[in-house]
Amino acid sequence: MRESAVKCWDSGLPLQPPPPPHRRPICHANPRLPTTSSSARPIVDMSYARHFLDFQGSSIPKSMQKLVVTQLSPNFREAVTLLRDCPVPLPGDGDLLVRNRFVGVNASDINYSAGRYSTSVKIPFDAGFEGIGEVVALGLTASAKFTIGQAVAYMTPGSFAEYTVVPAKIAMPVPSVKPEYLTLLISGTTAYISLKELGELSEGKKVLVTAAAGGTGQFAVQLAKKAKCHVIGTCSSAEKSGFLKSLGCDLPINYKTENVGAVLKREYPEGVDVVYESVGGEMFDLAVNALAIKGRLIIIGFISGYQNPTGLSPVKAGSLPGKLLKKSASVHGFFLNHYFSEYQKAMDHLLKMYESQKLVCEVDLGDSSPEGKFTGLESVFRAVDYMYMRKNTGKIVVELPHSVNSKL
C-alpha cells in the first residue's frame, strides 16, 4: 500500500491502531476491502471520508500543548504543568475535534486543580472548562449537524489545550470565533439562570452584586437592570466603578476607598432585596446584614477563600440562623451543574441579547497586565494570578495562536 493510503488525508496523523469499543476512529475501514490476516490493519478507503478530517491548507499536527493537573493543590502554578508534546486526540463517531482559539479563565479553575469537585479524582487530568474555536475534524455521526471549519463554543473539561475533543451533543454553534461568545458559557449563564430561578426579580427591587465588574458580575448587573431593578455593585477601583456606570449600575461602591457596610446602611436603611454574592468571607457577612425583610442572598461562589487549603473564608455562621429568622430572609446556593436543564434556553436567550446589542460582554485579554496580553497556554498561569489580584474587568480570556497556514 502507498504511504499516503495509511494517512488521514492531509492531516499528518498516521493511521491509529484499533481503538477500544467506546472510541471509534474517524478513518473507517471499508468492509468491502479484504485484509491479509486477522491481525493486519484494515485497508482504509478514504474516498468518502475526506470531509471528516481537516480542510486543505491547514493540516492537523501530530502533537500539541496542553495544561494538565499533575498535583492536587489550590495553587494553580504548583498544581498544573504545561505539556508540550502530547498526541492530538482523535474524535470518536459522535465527537468534534476543536482547534481552540480562545479559552476562558474562571475562579473555580483552582477548585478544579485542588480536586474539590470530586472525592474520587485521580491525577493527572486535563485543566480548563470552556473554549471556542473551529471544528477541524469530526466523526461520521457528528457530521450530521456540524461541518469542518464551523465555529463552535463548548463547556467541557480539558479546554486548556490547543485541540480538544468535544462531544457534538454539547457543542454550540456560534456565528464566529469571537471571545465575547465565550463570556456567556459559564459566566453569563450562571447569572441568568440563578437570578431567574432564585432571584425573583421584579421592578423596583434593590439588588446588590458583589464583584460586579468581574466575569459573571457584569451580567448580573445588566440582567437586574433589564428587570427594572435598582442595582448596587461593589468593585475595587475607580476604573471599575466607571465601567459599572456604563452598564447602568445605579450605585457602584469602591470597597478600596469606601466602607461598604456603612454605605449600604446609609443609602438603604430598609435593606436590599436580593444579593448576588461571589466573594465570601467579610463581604458575605456584610451582605447578610444588608438584607431586607424577606431578602434573598444567592451564593454563586466565594472567591476570597479558594486559595486557602480549605477553600473557604471564615464567616459569622453562628449568628446566621438568627439573622435570617429575624428578617424572614433566605440564603440560596447555586451551582451551574445542577441546572443543565435550563442551560440551552439560557444560552439561546443570551446570544440573542448580544446579537441585538442588548448585552455587553466585556472581555479582558490582559492588555493592561504587566506582561501584556494573555497569548498562548503558558499565559494561563499569569491570567489566573491576574484574576486573584482582582485586576480584571469583565471575563478573563486567553487567546491561543494558530498556524500561519490556517485558512480560517
JSON list of N, CA, C and O in Angstrom, two decimals, residues 8-43:
[
{"chain": "A", "resi": 8, "resn": "CYS", "atom": "N", "xyz": [-4.43, 9.75, 7.39]},
{"chain": "A", "resi": 8, "resn": "CYS", "atom": "CA", "xyz": [-5.65, 10.53, 7.28]},
{"chain": "A", "resi": 8, "resn": "CYS", "atom": "C", "xyz": [-5.34, 11.70, 6.36]},
{"chain": "A", "resi": 8, "resn": "CYS", "atom": "O", "xyz": [-4.36, 12.39, 6.53]},
{"chain": "A", "resi": 9, "resn": "TRP", "atom": "N", "xyz": [-6.21, 11.96, 5.41]},
{"chain": "A", "resi": 9, "resn": "TRP", "atom": "CA", "xyz": [-5.94, 12.88, 4.31]},
{"chain": "A", "resi": 9, "resn": "TRP", "atom": "C", "xyz": [-5.42, 14.23, 4.80]},
{"chain": "A", "resi": 9, "resn": "TRP", "atom": "O", "xyz": [-6.06, 14.93, 5.58]},
{"chain": "A", "resi": 10, "resn": "ASP", "atom": "N", "xyz": [-4.22, 14.60, 4.35]},
{"chain": "A", "resi": 10, "resn": "ASP", "atom": "CA", "xyz": [-3.63, 15.91, 4.59]},
{"chain": "A", "resi": 10, "resn": "ASP", "atom": "C", "xyz": [-3.59, 16.26, 6.07]},
{"chain": "A", "resi": 10, "resn": "ASP", "atom": "O", "xyz": [-3.62, 17.41, 6.46]},
{"chain": "A", "resi": 11, "resn": "SER", "atom": "N", "xyz": [-3.57, 15.27, 6.93]},
{"chain": "A", "resi": 11, "resn": "SER", "atom": "CA", "xyz": [-3.66, 15.59, 8.36]},
{"chain": "A", "resi": 11, "resn": "SER", "atom": "C", "xyz": [-2.34, 15.43, 9.09]},
{"chain": "A", "resi": 11, "resn": "SER", "atom": "O", "xyz": [-2.17, 15.97, 10.16]},
{"chain": "A", "resi": 12, "resn": "GLY", "atom": "N", "xyz": [-1.41, 14.66, 8.50]},
{"chain": "A", "resi": 12, "resn": "GLY", "atom": "CA", "xyz": [-0.18, 14.38, 9.22]},
{"chain": "A", "resi": 12, "resn": "GLY", "atom": "C", "xyz": [-0.36, 13.38, 10.34]},
{"chain": "A", "resi": 12, "resn": "GLY", "atom": "O", "xyz": [0.56, 13.12, 11.10]},
{"chain": "A", "resi": 13, "resn": "LEU", "atom": "N", "xyz": [-1.56, 12.81, 10.46]},
{"chain": "A", "resi": 13, "resn": "LEU", "atom": "CA", "xyz": [-1.82, 11.83, 11.51]},
{"chain": "A", "resi": 13, "resn": "LEU", "atom": "C", "xyz": [-1.71, 10.43, 10.95]},
{"chain": "A", "resi": 13, "resn": "LEU", "atom": "O", "xyz": [-2.41, 10.09, 10.01]},
{"chain": "A", "resi": 14, "resn": "PRO", "atom": "N", "xyz": [-0.82, 9.59, 11.47]},
{"chain": "A", "resi": 14, "resn": "PRO", "atom": "CA", "xyz": [-0.74, 8.21, 10.98]},
{"chain": "A", "resi": 14, "resn": "PRO", "atom": "C", "xyz": [-1.99, 7.45, 11.36]},
{"chain": "A", "resi": 14, "resn": "PRO", "atom": "O", "xyz": [-2.67, 7.79, 12.32]},
{"chain": "A", "resi": 15, "resn": "LEU", "atom": "N", "xyz": [-2.26, 6.43, 10.60]},
{"chain": "A", "resi": 15, "resn": "LEU", "atom": "CA", "xyz": [-3.41, 5.57, 10.92]},
{"chain": "A", "resi": 15, "resn": "LEU", "atom": "C", "xyz": [-3.24, 5.00, 12.31]},
{"chain": "A", "resi": 15, "resn": "LEU", "atom": "O", "xyz": [-2.19, 4.50, 12.68]},
{"chain": "A", "resi": 16, "resn": "GLN", "atom": "N", "xyz": [-4.28, 5.12, 13.12]},
{"chain": "A", "resi": 16, "resn": "GLN", "atom": "CA", "xyz": [-4.22, 4.67, 14.51]},
{"chain": "A", "resi": 16, "resn": "GLN", "atom": "C", "xyz": [-4.54, 3.18, 14.62]},
{"chain": "A", "resi": 16, "resn": "GLN", "atom": "O", "xyz": [-5.31, 2.65, 13.84]},
{"chain": "A", "resi": 17, "resn": "PRO", "atom": "N", "xyz": [-3.98, 2.51, 15.63]},
{"chain": "A", "resi": 17, "resn": "PRO", "atom": "CA", "xyz": [-4.38, 1.12, 15.88]},
{"chain": "A", "resi": 17, "resn": "PRO", "atom": "C", "xyz": [-5.82, 1.08, 16.33]},
{"chain": "A", "resi": 17, "resn": "PRO", "atom": "O", "xyz": [-6.38, 2.09, 16.75]},
{"chain": "A", "resi": 18, "resn": "PRO", "atom": "N", "xyz": [-6.46, -0.08, 16.19]},
{"chain": "A", "resi": 18, "resn": "PRO", "atom": "CA", "xyz": [-7.87, -0.17, 16.54]},
{"chain": "A", "resi": 18, "resn": "PRO", "atom": "C", "xyz": [-8.13, 0.33, 17.94]},
{"chain": "A", "resi": 18, "resn": "PRO", "atom": "O", "xyz": [-7.44, -0.05, 18.89]},
{"chain": "A", "resi": 19, "resn": "PRO", "atom": "N", "xyz": [-9.11, 1.26, 18.13]},
{"chain": "A", "resi": 19, "resn": "PRO", "atom": "CA", "xyz": [-9.39, 1.83, 19.44]},
{"chain": "A", "resi": 19, "resn": "PRO", "atom": "C", "xyz": [-10.28, 0.90, 20.25]},
{"chain": "A", "resi": 19, "resn": "PRO", "atom": "O", "xyz": [-10.84, -0.05, 19.73]},
{"chain": "A", "resi": 20, "resn": "PRO", "atom": "N", "xyz": [-10.42, 1.21, 21.56]},
{"chain": "A", "resi": 20, "resn": "PRO", "atom": "CA", "xyz": [-11.39, 0.45, 22.35]},
{"chain": "A", "resi": 20, "resn": "PRO", "atom": "C", "xyz": [-12.78, 0.70, 21.83]},
{"chain": "A", "resi": 20, "resn": "PRO", "atom": "O", "xyz": [-13.03, 1.66, 21.11]},
{"chain": "A", "resi": 21, "resn": "PRO", "atom": "N", "xyz": [-13.76, -0.15, 22.19]},
{"chain": "A", "resi": 21, "resn": "PRO", "atom": "CA", "xyz": [-15.10, -0.09, 21.61]},
{"chain": "A", "resi": 21, "resn": "PRO", "atom": "C", "xyz": [-15.79, 1.25, 21.77]},
{"chain": "A", "resi": 21, "resn": "PRO", "atom": "O", "xyz": [-16.56, 1.65, 20.93]},
{"chain": "A", "resi": 22, "resn": "HIS", "atom": "N", "xyz": [-15.49, 1.99, 22.85]},
{"chain": "A", "resi": 22, "resn": "HIS", "atom": "CA", "xyz": [-16.19, 3.25, 23.09]},
{"chain": "A", "resi": 22, "resn": "HIS", "atom": "C", "xyz": [-15.60, 4.40, 22.30]},
{"chain": "A", "resi": 22, "resn": "HIS", "atom": "O", "xyz": [-16.11, 5.50, 22.32]},
{"chain": "A", "resi": 23, "resn": "ARG", "atom": "N", "xyz": [-14.51, 4.18, 21.60]},
{"chain": "A", "resi": 23, "resn": "ARG", "atom": "CA", "xyz": [-13.84, 5.26, 20.89]},
{"chain": "A", "resi": 23, "resn": "ARG", "atom": "C", "xyz": [-13.56, 4.85, 19.46]},
{"chain": "A", "resi": 23, "resn": "ARG", "atom": "O", "xyz": [-12.53, 4.30, 19.15]},
{"chain": "A", "resi": 24, "resn": "ARG", "atom": "N", "xyz": [-14.51, 5.08, 18.56]},
{"chain": "A", "resi": 24, "resn": "ARG", "atom": "CA", "xyz": [-14.32, 4.67, 17.17]},
{"chain": "A", "resi": 24, "resn": "ARG", "atom": "C", "xyz": [-13.54, 5.74, 16.43]},
{"chain": "A", "resi": 24, "resn": "ARG", "atom": "O", "xyz": [-13.72, 6.93, 16.66]},
{"chain": "A", "resi": 25, "resn": "PRO", "atom": "N", "xyz": [-12.65, 5.36, 15.50]},
{"chain": "A", "resi": 25, "resn": "PRO", "atom": "CA", "xyz": [-11.84, 6.36, 14.80]},
{"chain": "A", "resi": 25, "resn": "PRO", "atom": "C", "xyz": [-12.64, 7.04, 13.71]},
{"chain": "A", "resi": 25, "resn": "PRO", "atom": "O", "xyz": [-13.69, 6.57, 13.30]},
{"chain": "A", "resi": 26, "resn": "ILE", "atom": "N", "xyz": [-12.11, 8.16, 13.21]},
{"chain": "A", "resi": 26, "resn": "ILE", "atom": "CA", "xyz": [-12.78, 8.84, 12.13]},
{"chain": "A", "resi": 26, "resn": "ILE", "atom": "C", "xyz": [-12.41, 8.27, 10.77]},
{"chain": "A", "resi": 26, "resn": "ILE", "atom": "O", "xyz": [-13.06, 8.57, 9.79]},
{"chain": "A", "resi": 27, "resn": "CYS", "atom": "N", "xyz": [-11.34, 7.49, 10.71]},
{"chain": "A", "resi": 27, "resn": "CYS", "atom": "CA", "xyz": [-11.00, 6.80, 9.48]},
{"chain": "A", "resi": 27, "resn": "CYS", "atom": "C", "xyz": [-11.58, 5.39, 9.57]},
{"chain": "A", "resi": 27, "resn": "CYS", "atom": "O", "xyz": [-11.08, 4.57, 10.31]},
{"chain": "A", "resi": 28, "resn": "HIS", "atom": "N", "xyz": [-12.63, 5.15, 8.84]},
{"chain": "A", "resi": 28, "resn": "HIS", "atom": "CA", "xyz": [-13.34, 3.87, 8.96]},
{"chain": "A", "resi": 28, "resn": "HIS", "atom": "C", "xyz": [-12.84, 2.87, 7.91]},
{"chain": "A", "resi": 28, "resn": "HIS", "atom": "O", "xyz": [-12.63, 3.21, 6.75]},
{"chain": "A", "resi": 29, "resn": "ALA", "atom": "N", "xyz": [-12.69, 1.64, 8.32]},
{"chain": "A", "resi": 29, "resn": "ALA", "atom": "CA", "xyz": [-12.30, 0.59, 7.38]},
{"chain": "A", "resi": 29, "resn": "ALA", "atom": "C", "xyz": [-13.47, 0.31, 6.44]},
{"chain": "A", "resi": 29, "resn": "ALA", "atom": "O", "xyz": [-14.61, 0.28, 6.86]},
{"chain": "A", "resi": 30, "resn": "ASN", "atom": "N", "xyz": [-13.16, 0.10, 5.16]},
{"chain": "A", "resi": 30, "resn": "ASN", "atom": "CA", "xyz": [-14.18, -0.25, 4.18]},
{"chain": "A", "resi": 30, "resn": "ASN", "atom": "C", "xyz": [-14.39, -1.76, 4.25]},
{"chain": "A", "resi": 30, "resn": "ASN", "atom": "O", "xyz": [-13.49, -2.54, 3.96]},
{"chain": "A", "resi": 31, "resn": "PRO", "atom": "N", "xyz": [-15.57, -2.20, 4.68]},
{"chain": "A", "resi": 31, "resn": "PRO", "atom": "CA", "xyz": [-15.79, -3.64, 4.85]},
{"chain": "A", "resi": 31, "resn": "PRO", "atom": "C", "xyz": [-15.70, -4.41, 3.54]},
{"chain": "A", "resi": 31, "resn": "PRO", "atom": "O", "xyz": [-15.58, -5.63, 3.55]},
{"chain": "A", "resi": 32, "resn": "ARG", "atom": "N", "xyz": [-15.75, -3.69, 2.40]},
{"chain": "A", "resi": 32, "resn": "ARG", "atom": "CA", "xyz": [-15.70, -4.40, 1.12]},
{"chain": "A", "resi": 32, "resn": "ARG", "atom": "C", "xyz": [-14.28, -4.80, 0.75]},
{"chain": "A", "resi": 32, "resn": "ARG", "atom": "O", "xyz": [-14.06, -5.60, -0.14]},
{"chain": "A", "resi": 33, "resn": "LEU", "atom": "N", "xyz": [-13.29, -4.21, 1.43]},
{"chain": "A", "resi": 33, "resn": "LEU", "atom": "CA", "xyz": [-11.91, -4.50, 1.09]},
{"chain": "A", "resi": 33, "resn": "LEU", "atom": "C", "xyz": [-11.34, -5.53, 2.05]},
{"chain": "A", "resi": 33, "resn": "LEU", "atom": "O", "xyz": [-11.47, -5.38, 3.26]},
{"chain": "A", "resi": 34, "resn": "PRO", "atom": "N", "xyz": [-10.72, -6.58, 1.54]},
{"chain": "A", "resi": 34, "resn": "PRO", "atom": "CA", "xyz": [-10.22, -7.65, 2.42]},
{"chain": "A", "resi": 34, "resn": "PRO", "atom": "C", "xyz": [-8.94, -7.24, 3.14]},
{"chain": "A", "resi": 34, "resn": "PRO", "atom": "O", "xyz": [-8.25, -6.32, 2.73]},
{"chain": "A", "resi": 35, "resn": "THR", "atom": "N", "xyz": [-8.64, -7.95, 4.20]},
{"chain": "A", "resi": 35, "resn": "THR", "atom": "CA", "xyz": [-7.36, -7.80, 4.87]},
{"chain": "A", "resi": 35, "resn": "THR", "atom": "C", "xyz": [-6.59, -9.09, 4.70]},
{"chain": "A", "resi": 35, "resn": "THR", "atom": "O", "xyz": [-7.15, -10.15, 4.44]},
{"chain": "A", "resi": 36, "resn": "THR", "atom": "N", "xyz": [-5.27, -9.02, 4.87]},
{"chain": "A", "resi": 36, "resn": "THR", "atom": "CA", "xyz": [-4.44, -10.19, 4.62]},
{"chain": "A", "resi": 36, "resn": "THR", "atom": "C", "xyz": [-4.51, -11.20, 5.75]},
{"chain": "A", "resi": 36, "resn": "THR", "atom": "O", "xyz": [-4.30, -12.37, 5.54]},
{"chain": "A", "resi": 37, "resn": "SER", "atom": "N", "xyz": [-4.77, -10.73, 6.98]},
{"chain": "A", "resi": 37, "resn": "SER", "atom": "CA", "xyz": [-4.89, -11.66, 8.10]},
{"chain": "A", "resi": 37, "resn": "SER", "atom": "C", "xyz": [-5.74, -11.00, 9.17]},
{"chain": "A", "resi": 37, "resn": "SER", "atom": "O", "xyz": [-6.00, -9.82, 9.14]},
{"chain": "A", "resi": 38, "resn": "SER", "atom": "N", "xyz": [-6.12, -11.79, 10.15]},
{"chain": "A", "resi": 38, "resn": "SER", "atom": "CA", "xyz": [-6.97, -11.26, 11.21]},
{"chain": "A", "resi": 38, "resn": "SER", "atom": "C", "xyz": [-6.24, -10.21, 12.04]},
{"chain": "A", "resi": 38, "resn": "SER", "atom": "O", "xyz": [-6.86, -9.37, 12.67]},
{"chain": "A", "resi": 39, "resn": "SER", "atom": "N", "xyz": [-4.90, -10.25, 12.08]},
{"chain": "A", "resi": 39, "resn": "SER", "atom": "CA", "xyz": [-4.15, -9.29, 12.89]},
{"chain": "A", "resi": 39, "resn": "SER", "atom": "C", "xyz": [-3.69, -8.08, 12.09]},
{"chain": "A", "resi": 39, "resn": "SER", "atom": "O", "xyz": [-3.17, -7.14, 12.66]},
{"chain": "A", "resi": 40, "resn": "ALA", "atom": "N", "xyz": [-3.86, -8.11, 10.79]},
{"chain": "A", "resi": 40, "resn": "ALA", "atom": "CA", "xyz": [-3.39, -7.00, 9.96]},
{"chain": "A", "resi": 40, "resn": "ALA", "atom": "C", "xyz": [-4.30, -5.79, 10.11]},
{"chain": "A", "resi": 40, "resn": "ALA", "atom": "O", "xyz": [-5.48, -5.91, 10.41]},
{"chain": "A", "resi": 41, "resn": "ARG", "atom": "N", "xyz": [-3.73, -4.60, 9.88]},
{"chain": "A", "resi": 41, "resn": "ARG", "atom": "CA", "xyz": [-4.55, -3.40, 9.90]},
{"chain": "A", "resi": 41, "resn": "ARG", "atom": "C", "xyz": [-5.50, -3.41, 8.71]},
{"chain": "A", "resi": 41, "resn": "ARG", "atom": "O", "xyz": [-5.14, -3.86, 7.63]},
{"chain": "A", "resi": 42, "resn": "PRO", "atom": "N", "xyz": [-6.71, -2.89, 8.89]},
{"chain": "A", "resi": 42, "resn": "PRO", "atom": "CA", "xyz": [-7.63, -2.85, 7.76]},
{"chain": "A", "resi": 42, "resn": "PRO", "atom": "C", "xyz": [-7.17, -1.83, 6.72]},
{"chain": "A", "resi": 42, "resn": "PRO", "atom": "O", "xyz": [-6.54, -0.82, 7.04]},
{"chain": "A", "resi": 43, "resn": "ILE", "atom": "N", "xyz": [-7.47, -2.11, 5.46]},
{"chain": "A", "resi": 43, "resn": "ILE", "atom": "CA", "xyz": [-7.20, -1.14, 4.40]},
{"chain": "A", "resi": 43, "resn": "ILE", "atom": "C", "xyz": [-8.25, -0.04, 4.51]},
{"chain": "A", "resi": 43, "resn": "ILE", "atom": "O", "xyz": [-9.44, -0.32, 4.68]}
]
